[in-house]
Short mmCIF file of C-alpha atoms and ligand atoms in Angstrom, two decimals:
data_model
loop_
_atom_site.label_atom_id
_atom_site.label_comp_id
_atom_site.label_asym_id
_atom_site.label_seq_id
_atom_site.Cartn_x
_atom_site.Cartn_y
_atom_site.Cartn_z
CA MET A 1 17.99 -23.36 -163.31
CA GLU A 2 17.95 -21.83 -159.91
CA TYR A 3 16.17 -23.61 -157.08
CA ILE A 4 15.87 -21.84 -153.75
CA SER A 5 14.82 -22.92 -150.27
CA THR A 6 11.49 -21.68 -148.95
CA ARG A 7 13.07 -21.00 -145.55
CA ASN A 8 16.11 -19.12 -146.79
CA LYS A 9 16.02 -17.81 -150.31
CA LYS A 10 19.75 -17.18 -150.25
CA ASN A 11 20.15 -20.96 -150.09
CA LYS A 12 20.40 -21.58 -153.82
CA THR A 13 21.13 -24.70 -155.79
CA ASP A 14 20.37 -26.30 -159.14
CA SER A 15 17.97 -29.07 -160.07
CA LEU A 16 20.55 -31.87 -159.74
CA ARG A 17 21.51 -30.96 -156.21
CA ALA A 18 17.91 -30.27 -155.22
CA VAL A 19 16.99 -33.81 -156.29
CA ILE A 20 19.88 -35.30 -154.31
CA LYS A 21 19.14 -33.32 -151.15
CA GLY A 22 15.36 -33.66 -151.15
CA LEU A 23 14.93 -31.31 -148.22
CA ALA A 24 17.05 -28.15 -147.87
CA GLU A 25 19.54 -28.05 -144.96
CA ASP A 26 17.47 -25.31 -143.33
CA GLY A 27 14.39 -27.53 -143.29
CA GLY A 28 12.83 -25.68 -146.23
CA LEU A 29 11.65 -27.07 -149.54
CA PHE A 30 13.30 -26.29 -152.85
CA VAL A 31 11.27 -24.35 -155.41
CA PRO A 32 12.17 -22.86 -158.79
CA ALA A 33 13.18 -19.22 -158.23
CA VAL A 34 11.17 -18.48 -161.36
CA ILE A 35 8.61 -20.92 -162.75
CA PRO A 36 9.53 -21.23 -166.44
CA PRO A 37 6.98 -21.23 -169.27
CA SER A 38 6.32 -24.65 -170.81
CA GLY A 39 7.27 -23.52 -174.30
CA LEU A 40 4.57 -25.80 -175.72
CA THR A 41 2.62 -24.62 -178.73
CA LYS A 42 -0.84 -26.00 -179.47
CA GLU A 43 0.53 -28.24 -182.22
CA LYS A 44 3.28 -29.59 -180.03
CA LEU A 45 1.09 -30.19 -176.98
CA LEU A 46 -1.47 -32.08 -179.04
CA SER A 47 1.03 -34.21 -180.90
CA LEU A 48 3.28 -35.50 -178.12
CA SER A 49 2.96 -38.96 -176.59
CA TYR A 50 2.94 -39.26 -172.81
CA ASP A 51 6.64 -40.05 -172.66
CA GLU A 52 7.54 -37.21 -175.02
CA LEU A 53 5.50 -34.79 -172.96
CA ALA A 54 7.17 -35.98 -169.76
CA MET A 55 10.58 -35.51 -171.38
CA HIS A 56 9.66 -32.01 -172.46
CA ILE A 57 8.36 -30.93 -169.04
CA LEU A 58 11.31 -32.45 -167.19
CA GLY A 59 13.67 -30.82 -169.65
CA VAL A 60 12.17 -27.42 -168.80
CA LEU A 61 12.06 -27.93 -165.01
CA LEU A 62 15.29 -29.90 -164.60
CA PRO A 63 17.48 -28.45 -167.35
CA GLU A 64 20.81 -29.42 -165.77
CA TYR A 65 20.24 -33.06 -166.68
CA GLY A 66 20.47 -32.34 -170.38
CA GLU A 67 18.20 -33.63 -173.09
CA SER A 68 19.78 -37.03 -173.70
CA ARG A 69 19.82 -37.97 -169.99
CA ILE A 70 16.19 -36.98 -169.59
CA ARG A 71 15.28 -39.01 -172.64
CA GLU A 72 17.02 -42.05 -171.20
CA ILE A 73 15.48 -41.59 -167.74
CA VAL A 74 11.93 -41.39 -169.05
CA THR A 75 12.30 -44.14 -171.65
CA GLU A 76 13.96 -46.61 -169.31
CA GLY A 77 12.00 -45.60 -166.23
CA TYR A 78 8.57 -46.09 -167.77
CA ARG A 79 9.33 -48.99 -170.12
CA ASP A 80 7.15 -52.08 -169.60
CA LYS A 81 5.79 -50.79 -166.30
CA PHE A 82 2.25 -49.83 -167.25
CA ASP A 83 -0.80 -51.81 -168.24
CA VAL A 84 -2.23 -49.16 -170.59
CA PRO A 85 -0.39 -48.10 -173.73
CA GLY A 86 -0.40 -44.36 -172.96
CA ARG A 87 0.83 -44.74 -169.31
CA VAL A 88 -2.34 -43.01 -168.12
CA ALA A 89 -5.93 -43.20 -169.34
CA LEU A 90 -8.60 -40.52 -169.60
CA ARG A 91 -12.06 -42.02 -169.19
CA HIS A 92 -15.38 -40.29 -169.50
CA ALA A 93 -18.26 -41.52 -167.34
CA GLY A 94 -21.49 -39.56 -167.43
CA ASP A 95 -20.70 -35.92 -166.72
CA TYR A 96 -17.30 -36.76 -165.35
CA SER A 97 -13.87 -37.27 -166.84
CA PHE A 98 -11.29 -39.24 -164.90
CA LEU A 99 -7.58 -39.24 -165.46
CA GLU A 100 -6.54 -42.71 -164.32
CA LEU A 101 -3.04 -42.50 -162.94
CA TYR A 102 -2.92 -45.96 -161.39
CA HIS A 103 -1.84 -48.23 -164.21
CA GLY A 104 1.76 -48.52 -163.01
CA PRO A 105 3.58 -51.15 -160.95
CA THR A 106 1.96 -50.41 -157.57
CA SER A 107 -1.51 -49.37 -158.75
CA ALA A 108 -1.37 -45.80 -157.41
CA PHE A 109 -0.45 -42.47 -158.98
CA LYS A 110 2.80 -42.27 -157.03
CA ASP A 111 4.31 -44.53 -159.70
CA MET A 112 4.18 -41.71 -162.24
CA ALA A 113 7.04 -40.01 -160.42
CA LEU A 114 8.64 -42.87 -158.54
CA CYS A 115 9.36 -44.90 -161.67
CA LEU A 116 11.69 -42.04 -162.60
CA LEU A 117 13.10 -40.97 -159.26
CA PRO A 118 15.88 -43.59 -158.83
CA ARG A 119 17.20 -42.72 -162.28
CA LEU A 120 16.91 -38.99 -161.60
CA LEU A 121 18.86 -39.54 -158.42
CA THR A 122 21.64 -41.74 -159.74
CA ALA A 123 22.06 -39.50 -162.80
CA ALA A 124 22.30 -36.45 -160.51
CA ASN A 125 24.93 -38.22 -158.44
CA SER A 126 27.05 -39.05 -161.44
CA LEU A 127 26.62 -35.60 -163.05
CA THR A 128 27.65 -33.80 -159.86
CA GLY A 129 30.38 -36.29 -158.96
CA ASN A 130 28.79 -37.05 -155.59
CA PRO A 131 30.81 -40.01 -154.25
CA ASP A 132 28.28 -40.90 -151.53
CA LYS A 133 25.85 -43.75 -151.55
CA VAL A 134 22.27 -42.61 -151.12
CA MET A 135 19.87 -43.83 -148.47
CA ILE A 136 16.30 -42.98 -149.40
CA LEU A 137 14.14 -42.22 -146.38
CA THR A 138 10.44 -42.21 -146.82
CA ALA A 139 7.39 -41.71 -144.65
CA THR A 140 4.29 -43.09 -146.29
CA SER A 141 0.57 -42.84 -145.81
CA GLY A 142 0.37 -46.10 -147.77
CA ASP A 143 1.16 -45.66 -151.44
CA THR A 144 4.46 -43.79 -151.65
CA GLY A 145 6.16 -46.51 -149.63
CA LYS A 146 5.43 -49.34 -152.01
CA ALA A 147 6.06 -47.25 -155.10
CA ALA A 148 9.44 -46.16 -153.70
CA LEU A 149 10.35 -49.70 -152.65
CA GLU A 150 9.49 -51.05 -156.05
CA ALA A 151 11.53 -48.31 -157.70
CA PHE A 152 14.64 -48.49 -155.52
CA ALA A 153 14.90 -52.21 -154.70
CA ASP A 154 18.37 -53.46 -155.68
CA VAL A 155 19.36 -50.19 -157.37
CA PRO A 156 23.19 -50.18 -156.92
CA ASP A 157 24.67 -47.79 -154.34
CA THR A 158 21.28 -46.87 -152.90
CA GLY A 159 19.29 -48.09 -149.95
CA ILE A 160 15.65 -47.51 -149.15
CA THR A 161 13.99 -47.28 -145.74
CA VAL A 162 10.24 -46.83 -145.48
CA PHE A 163 8.21 -45.90 -142.40
CA TYR A 164 4.45 -46.36 -142.40
CA PRO A 165 1.80 -45.88 -139.71
CA ALA A 166 1.45 -49.44 -138.39
CA GLU A 167 -2.31 -49.15 -137.96
CA GLY A 168 -2.99 -46.54 -140.64
CA VAL A 169 -2.76 -48.28 -144.01
CA SER A 170 -4.99 -50.78 -145.81
CA ASP A 171 -4.23 -54.52 -145.59
CA ILE A 172 -3.17 -54.60 -149.21
CA GLN A 173 -0.95 -51.56 -148.81
CA LYS A 174 0.71 -53.16 -145.79
CA LEU A 175 1.24 -56.48 -147.54
CA GLN A 176 2.64 -54.75 -150.61
CA MET A 177 5.35 -53.24 -148.43
CA GLN A 178 5.97 -56.12 -146.05
CA THR A 179 6.59 -58.57 -148.89
CA GLN A 180 9.07 -56.35 -150.74
CA LYS A 181 12.23 -58.16 -151.77
CA GLY A 182 15.63 -56.54 -152.23
CA GLY A 183 18.97 -56.55 -150.44
CA ASN A 184 18.87 -52.79 -149.83
CA VAL A 185 15.33 -52.57 -148.47
CA ARG A 186 13.92 -51.85 -145.01
CA VAL A 187 10.30 -51.47 -144.07
CA CYS A 188 9.18 -50.45 -140.61
CA GLY A 189 5.86 -49.69 -138.96
CA ILE A 190 5.50 -46.67 -136.66
CA GLU A 191 3.33 -46.55 -133.59
CA GLY A 192 1.59 -43.37 -134.61
CA ASN A 193 -0.02 -41.75 -137.64
CA PHE A 194 1.45 -40.48 -140.92
CA ASP A 195 2.25 -37.07 -139.46
CA ASP A 196 4.31 -38.73 -136.71
CA ALA A 197 6.18 -40.74 -139.33
CA GLN A 198 6.77 -37.70 -141.54
CA THR A 199 7.92 -35.52 -138.64
CA GLY A 200 10.27 -38.29 -137.50
CA VAL A 201 11.74 -38.65 -140.96
CA LYS A 202 12.24 -34.90 -141.35
CA LYS A 203 14.04 -34.94 -138.01
CA ALA A 204 16.28 -37.82 -139.12
CA PHE A 205 17.33 -35.71 -142.12
CA GLU A 206 18.60 -33.08 -139.69
CA ASP A 207 20.04 -35.39 -137.02
CA VAL A 208 21.56 -38.41 -138.72
CA HIS A 209 25.00 -38.03 -140.32
CA VAL A 210 26.82 -41.11 -141.55
CA LYS A 211 30.05 -40.71 -143.49
CA GLY A 212 29.82 -41.80 -147.10
CA VAL A 213 26.04 -41.90 -147.13
CA SER A 214 23.75 -39.03 -148.07
CA LEU A 215 20.12 -39.19 -147.12
CA GLY A 216 17.63 -38.66 -149.90
CA SER A 217 13.86 -38.34 -150.01
CA ALA A 218 11.25 -40.08 -152.10
CA ASN A 219 8.45 -37.98 -150.61
CA SER A 220 6.83 -35.16 -152.53
CA ILE A 221 9.11 -32.74 -150.69
CA ASN A 222 11.61 -33.83 -153.37
CA ILE A 223 11.32 -31.89 -156.62
CA GLY A 224 12.15 -35.17 -158.36
CA ARG A 225 8.72 -36.34 -157.18
CA LEU A 226 6.89 -33.17 -157.98
CA THR A 227 8.17 -32.40 -161.46
CA PRO A 228 7.13 -35.64 -163.23
CA GLN A 229 3.63 -35.07 -161.87
CA VAL A 230 3.35 -31.79 -163.76
CA ALA A 231 3.41 -33.72 -167.03
CA TYR A 232 0.07 -35.45 -166.58
CA TYR A 233 -1.82 -32.20 -166.19
CA PHE A 234 -0.60 -31.21 -169.65
CA TYR A 235 -1.45 -34.66 -170.93
CA ALA A 236 -4.98 -34.55 -169.47
CA TYR A 237 -5.56 -31.22 -171.13
CA ALA A 238 -4.33 -32.45 -174.51
CA GLN A 239 -6.40 -35.62 -174.23
CA MET A 240 -9.55 -33.65 -173.37
CA VAL A 241 -9.01 -31.65 -176.57
CA ARG A 242 -8.31 -34.78 -178.62
CA ASP A 243 -11.47 -36.38 -177.21
CA LYS A 244 -13.41 -33.25 -178.28
CA LYS A 245 -14.49 -32.53 -174.72
CA LEU A 246 -12.64 -29.22 -174.65
CA GLU A 247 -11.73 -26.44 -177.07
CA TYR A 248 -8.04 -25.67 -177.12
CA GLY A 249 -7.50 -22.53 -175.02
CA GLU A 250 -10.58 -23.14 -172.87
CA LYS A 251 -9.88 -23.40 -169.16
CA LEU A 252 -9.92 -26.80 -167.51
CA ASN A 253 -10.45 -27.44 -163.79
CA PHE A 254 -8.99 -30.34 -161.88
CA SER A 255 -10.42 -32.03 -158.82
CA VAL A 256 -7.57 -33.57 -156.86
CA PRO A 257 -7.84 -35.95 -153.89
CA THR A 258 -5.34 -34.32 -151.58
CA GLY A 259 -3.17 -35.32 -148.66
CA ASN A 260 0.33 -33.89 -148.66
CA PHE A 261 -0.63 -31.28 -151.31
CA GLY A 262 1.98 -32.61 -153.75
CA ASP A 263 -0.27 -33.76 -156.54
CA ILE A 264 -2.36 -30.60 -156.59
CA LEU A 265 0.70 -28.36 -156.35
CA ALA A 266 2.01 -30.01 -159.53
CA GLY A 267 -1.24 -28.83 -161.15
CA TRP A 268 -0.60 -25.30 -159.97
CA ILE A 269 2.91 -25.40 -161.40
CA ALA A 270 1.42 -26.56 -164.71
CA LYS A 271 -0.87 -23.53 -164.59
CA LYS A 272 2.01 -21.19 -163.87
CA MET A 273 3.90 -22.74 -166.79
CA GLY A 274 1.04 -21.59 -169.00
CA LEU A 275 -1.46 -24.45 -169.15
CA PRO A 276 -5.01 -23.03 -169.26
CA VAL A 277 -6.09 -24.35 -165.85
CA GLY A 278 -9.18 -22.87 -164.22
CA ARG A 279 -9.68 -23.96 -160.63
CA LEU A 280 -7.83 -26.58 -158.68
CA LEU A 281 -10.29 -28.23 -156.35
CA CYS A 282 -8.50 -29.41 -153.24
CA ALA A 283 -10.60 -32.40 -152.19
CA SER A 284 -10.17 -33.65 -148.62
CA ASN A 285 -11.69 -36.48 -146.63
CA ARG A 286 -12.90 -36.08 -143.04
CA ASN A 287 -9.42 -34.75 -142.16
CA ARG A 288 -10.52 -31.46 -143.68
CA ILE A 289 -7.76 -29.20 -142.47
CA LEU A 290 -7.15 -27.82 -145.98
CA THR A 291 -10.85 -27.21 -146.59
CA ASP A 292 -11.01 -25.19 -143.39
CA PHE A 293 -7.84 -23.34 -144.30
CA LEU A 294 -9.16 -22.35 -147.71
CA GLU A 295 -12.37 -21.17 -146.06
CA SER A 296 -11.00 -19.32 -143.04
CA GLY A 297 -7.31 -18.63 -143.72
CA ILE A 298 -6.47 -20.42 -140.48
CA TYR A 299 -4.42 -23.59 -140.64
CA ASP A 300 -5.03 -25.36 -137.35
CA ARG A 301 -3.72 -28.82 -136.68
CA ARG A 302 -5.01 -28.91 -133.14
CA ARG A 303 -7.85 -31.20 -134.06
CA ASP A 304 -8.83 -34.85 -134.00
CA PHE A 305 -7.17 -37.09 -136.54
CA TYR A 306 -9.47 -39.59 -138.22
CA LEU A 307 -8.64 -42.90 -139.86
CA THR A 308 -10.78 -42.99 -142.98
CA ALA A 309 -11.43 -45.26 -145.94
CA SER A 310 -9.05 -43.06 -147.95
CA PRO A 311 -5.95 -43.60 -145.80
CA SER A 312 -3.48 -42.00 -148.21
CA MET A 313 -5.22 -38.69 -147.49
CA ASP A 314 -5.21 -39.03 -143.70
CA ILE A 315 -2.79 -36.18 -143.19
CA LEU A 316 -2.91 -33.02 -141.09
CA ILE A 317 0.44 -31.50 -142.03
CA SER A 318 0.43 -31.01 -145.77
CA SER A 319 4.09 -30.35 -146.50
CA ASN A 320 3.80 -28.97 -150.00
CA LEU A 321 1.48 -26.18 -148.96
CA GLU A 322 4.67 -24.49 -147.77
CA ARG A 323 5.75 -24.04 -151.37
CA LEU A 324 2.53 -22.31 -152.31
CA LEU A 325 2.68 -20.08 -149.22
CA PHE A 326 6.21 -19.07 -150.15
CA TYR A 327 5.19 -17.92 -153.62
CA GLY A 328 2.07 -16.29 -152.20
CA LEU A 329 4.19 -14.31 -149.76
CA GLY A 330 6.20 -12.93 -152.67
CA MET A 331 9.11 -15.20 -151.65
CA ASP A 332 9.41 -13.51 -148.26
CA ASP A 333 11.27 -16.29 -146.43
CA GLU A 334 11.09 -14.47 -143.06
CA ALA A 335 7.30 -14.30 -143.24
CA LEU A 336 7.14 -17.96 -144.28
CA LEU A 337 9.37 -18.95 -141.38
CA GLY A 338 7.02 -17.10 -139.04
CA LEU A 339 4.08 -19.19 -140.22
CA MET A 340 6.02 -22.46 -140.00
CA LYS A 341 7.20 -21.59 -136.49
CA ASP A 342 3.64 -20.91 -135.44
CA LEU A 343 2.58 -24.26 -136.85
CA ALA A 344 5.36 -26.16 -135.11
CA GLY A 345 5.05 -24.26 -131.82
CA LYS A 346 1.43 -23.24 -131.35
CA GLY A 347 -0.05 -25.75 -133.75
CA TRP A 348 -1.70 -23.17 -135.99
CA TYR A 349 -1.15 -20.08 -138.10
CA LYS A 350 -3.24 -17.43 -139.76
CA ALA A 351 -2.56 -16.35 -143.32
CA SER A 352 -3.02 -12.68 -144.25
CA PRO A 353 -5.99 -11.70 -146.42
CA GLU A 354 -3.57 -10.89 -149.29
CA LEU A 355 -2.05 -14.35 -149.05
CA MET A 356 -5.50 -15.94 -149.06
CA ASP A 357 -6.49 -13.89 -152.13
CA PHE A 358 -3.44 -15.23 -153.90
CA ILE A 359 -4.32 -18.82 -152.99
CA ARG A 360 -8.03 -18.52 -153.68
CA ALA A 361 -7.34 -17.14 -157.15
CA ASP A 362 -6.37 -20.67 -158.19
CA PHE A 363 -7.66 -23.05 -155.52
CA CYS A 364 -10.94 -23.90 -153.91
CA GLY A 365 -11.62 -26.58 -151.32
CA ALA A 366 -14.28 -29.08 -150.34
CA SER A 367 -14.42 -32.19 -148.22
CA ALA A 368 -16.37 -35.41 -148.27
CA ASP A 369 -16.56 -38.00 -145.50
CA ASP A 370 -16.59 -41.76 -146.05
CA GLU A 371 -20.35 -41.90 -146.30
CA GLU A 372 -20.44 -39.30 -149.06
CA ALA A 373 -17.52 -40.88 -150.91
CA PHE A 374 -19.19 -44.31 -150.68
CA ALA A 375 -22.42 -42.87 -152.07
CA SER A 376 -20.45 -41.53 -155.06
CA ILE A 377 -18.88 -44.94 -155.69
CA LYS A 378 -22.26 -46.62 -155.66
CA GLU A 379 -23.96 -44.02 -157.80
CA LEU A 380 -21.28 -43.94 -160.47
CA TRP A 381 -21.14 -47.71 -160.62
CA GLU A 382 -24.88 -48.10 -160.89
CA LYS A 383 -25.43 -45.27 -163.37
CA GLU A 384 -22.30 -45.41 -165.49
CA ASN A 385 -20.64 -48.73 -164.77
CA TYR A 386 -17.53 -46.91 -163.72
CA LEU A 387 -15.66 -48.21 -160.70
CA MET A 388 -13.51 -45.87 -158.63
CA ASP A 389 -11.43 -46.20 -155.51
CA THR A 390 -12.10 -44.44 -152.22
CA HIS A 391 -9.65 -41.57 -152.83
CA THR A 392 -10.95 -40.78 -156.28
CA ALA A 393 -14.44 -40.97 -154.79
CA VAL A 394 -13.61 -38.15 -152.37
CA ALA A 395 -12.63 -35.96 -155.33
CA CYS A 396 -15.78 -36.97 -157.14
CA ALA A 397 -18.07 -36.31 -154.16
CA CYS A 398 -16.45 -32.90 -153.70
CA MET A 399 -17.40 -31.93 -157.25
CA GLU A 400 -21.03 -31.65 -156.26
CA LYS A 401 -20.21 -29.31 -153.41
CA ALA A 402 -17.74 -27.08 -155.20
CA LYS A 403 -19.97 -26.18 -158.15
CA LEU A 404 -17.12 -25.38 -160.50
CA LYS A 405 -17.82 -23.58 -163.74
CA GLY A 406 -16.61 -25.24 -166.93
CA LYS A 407 -15.05 -28.61 -167.57
CA THR A 408 -13.24 -30.56 -164.90
CA VAL A 409 -10.97 -33.58 -164.86
CA ILE A 410 -10.96 -35.68 -161.70
CA LEU A 411 -7.61 -37.23 -160.91
CA SER A 412 -8.06 -40.92 -160.22
CA THR A 413 -5.20 -41.82 -157.92
CA ALA A 414 -5.55 -45.51 -157.09
CA SER A 415 -6.99 -48.78 -158.34
CA PRO A 416 -10.25 -49.73 -156.60
CA TYR A 417 -8.62 -53.09 -155.85
CA LYS A 418 -6.21 -51.48 -153.42
CA PHE A 419 -9.23 -50.78 -151.23
CA SER A 420 -11.54 -53.65 -152.17
CA ALA A 421 -13.21 -54.00 -148.77
CA SER A 422 -14.24 -50.35 -148.66
CA VAL A 423 -15.39 -50.39 -152.27
CA LEU A 424 -17.53 -53.47 -151.61
CA GLU A 425 -19.00 -51.80 -148.58
CA ALA A 426 -19.78 -48.74 -150.70
CA LEU A 427 -21.58 -50.94 -153.21
CA GLY A 428 -23.73 -52.29 -150.39
CA GLU A 429 -22.18 -55.74 -150.49
CA GLU A 430 -21.19 -57.91 -147.59
CA VAL A 431 -17.45 -57.75 -147.05
CA PRO A 432 -15.65 -61.08 -146.71
CA GLU A 433 -13.03 -61.62 -144.01
CA GLY A 434 -9.70 -61.51 -145.87
CA CYS A 435 -8.42 -58.88 -148.29
CA PHE A 436 -7.92 -61.35 -151.14
CA GLU A 437 -11.41 -62.71 -150.73
CA ALA A 438 -12.65 -59.11 -150.94
CA MET A 439 -10.64 -58.56 -154.10
CA ASP A 440 -12.04 -61.68 -155.71
CA LYS A 441 -15.58 -60.79 -154.75
CA LEU A 442 -15.23 -57.28 -156.15
CA GLU A 443 -13.97 -58.71 -159.41
CA LYS A 444 -16.79 -61.23 -159.57
CA ILE A 445 -19.49 -58.64 -158.93
CA THR A 446 -18.21 -55.90 -161.21
CA GLY A 447 -16.38 -57.82 -163.91
CA VAL A 448 -13.64 -55.16 -163.79
CA PRO A 449 -10.38 -57.11 -163.95
CA LYS A 450 -8.13 -56.80 -160.91
CA PRO A 451 -4.49 -55.88 -161.49
CA GLU A 452 -2.46 -59.08 -161.66
CA ARG A 453 0.22 -57.74 -159.34
CA LEU A 454 -2.26 -57.15 -156.50
CA GLY A 455 -3.79 -60.62 -156.77
CA SER A 456 -0.40 -62.32 -156.74
CA LEU A 457 0.51 -60.72 -153.38
CA LYS A 458 -1.28 -63.66 -151.82
CA GLU A 459 1.58 -65.98 -152.71
CA LYS A 460 4.28 -63.74 -151.29
CA THR A 461 6.06 -64.10 -147.95
CA VAL A 462 6.05 -61.35 -145.32
CA LEU A 463 9.69 -60.30 -144.92
CA HIS A 464 9.43 -57.16 -142.79
CA ARG A 465 7.79 -57.08 -139.37
CA ASP A 466 9.58 -54.26 -137.50
CA VAL A 467 7.43 -51.79 -135.59
CA ILE A 468 9.01 -48.94 -133.58
CA THR A 469 8.02 -45.69 -131.86
CA PRO A 470 8.64 -42.33 -133.60
CA ALA A 471 11.42 -41.62 -131.06
CA GLU A 472 13.36 -44.62 -132.34
CA ILE A 473 13.45 -43.46 -135.99
CA ASN A 474 16.87 -41.76 -135.74
CA ASP A 475 18.57 -44.92 -134.46
CA TYR A 476 16.86 -47.07 -137.02
CA VAL A 477 17.98 -44.79 -139.84
CA GLU A 478 21.52 -44.65 -138.52
CA ARG A 479 21.76 -48.44 -138.46
CA ALA A 480 20.34 -48.71 -141.96
CA ALA A 481 22.78 -46.08 -143.27
CA ASN A 482 25.72 -47.84 -141.62
CA ASP A 483 24.73 -51.14 -143.20
CA LEU A 484 24.76 -49.48 -146.60
CA ARG A 485 28.34 -48.21 -146.32
C1 LIG B 501 -0.76 -40.01 -151.98
C2 LIG B 501 -2.15 -40.17 -152.40
C3 LIG B 501 -3.04 -39.09 -152.44
C4 LIG B 501 -2.66 -37.72 -151.97
O1 LIG B 501 -1.68 -37.11 -152.79
P1 LIG B 501 -0.82 -35.90 -152.22
O2 LIG B 501 0.19 -35.60 -153.26
O3 LIG B 501 -0.19 -36.41 -150.95
O4 LIG B 501 -1.75 -34.77 -151.94
C5 LIG B 501 -4.32 -39.32 -152.94
N1 LIG B 501 -4.71 -40.55 -153.32
C6 LIG B 501 -3.88 -41.61 -153.30
C7 LIG B 501 -4.39 -42.93 -153.72
C8 LIG B 501 -2.57 -41.47 -152.84
O5 LIG B 501 -1.76 -42.52 -152.81
#
């Protein structure tokens, strides 16, 4: 299947090479030249298990792998990694339905794709005869980093280097990364925010060239991240029908806590593949750049950046929006480049009314600050005994503002125990000093069991203490790549 770059549509490749490259050479993102239909009938959609559905969707979006490879990748990649039988769980609490995507190895939704990415990558290397080793470079707002580390640690012929904002992730997120074992692993803090880390990493892709090592991406700029995420939108839909909350064929909305726009874009792709999706609610925290964009058509990053209680959404440059803009511009790469140049140079761009009509046909936006998200956590706990994390809470609080028609599924992206201190604060409880004490207290108060793998972090040794400036990223990456050779 043809994948093309958003910044030069003549730059064409297939799914294997798009997964290996991550980012296109021209700085653009790869997208399917034509989004294919899912090919799922009602009977099929309703009868498939999570793994079977993932295999089907990946087979359609990444056809060059072939059916047997995809089967192996999904089966092996997901095996024994999840603490619910169906990989994900749909839970109904009061008027809300939550798709819990955090039952994997790192307790955040990033696992849904990252459990598969190393296998997608090594299979692509062998199928294309790429002789290089692969160094995975990742900028993280907190959750991608750990999920990628967990996935790539000690995978032969690969290395993984993760950059996180030194002061911009939760204590648990930081510890998860700093204690990561593996001979091929590097973890480094950045003096700056996520956008600084992401910009630095994108620059390293362009600047760093080490013979025998190709750089790869575990961020949602990689279609190997995006495509597995499409599957759970189909699964949520099927599960809503099986739970008798939805008639088959009826439209279903999704409320998605958004940062880099990857998760929600996967929902849009599901819609374009034929899933009856109504609105995609782009839920932002106080960093409401996307809310403002959806309202005004102006994307303006010249604004204050806030550290919030939902750190994985503290992002002002939402990379995957570029993919949507590209489709919305009728694949006019020149026009897209104009917008991206404005963003990089002036710090803002204005989308045309036609482009905004295209976007607003499928998306709406709302934002909720910490106070509003905390109120949602408290209310849902007290009324329904349902405990959610701070990111999910943003998506839940936004529901009241957006006033969507019809049924909606809220994507629940992280375990509340990843953000225990904030969740305790939301519940009106005193927050103990250390993060493990907070975890224990939250468990004691709510009776919701904490994930074993978060509790056991306490016994682990911190192995990674590097902190550098964004300007030092290139050198750091070059050294890491040389060590891998
Ligand atoms: C990454 C992340 C998000 C944001 O997802 P995007 O794909 O970046 O929009 C939301 N919640 C949690 C917990 C995350 O880790």
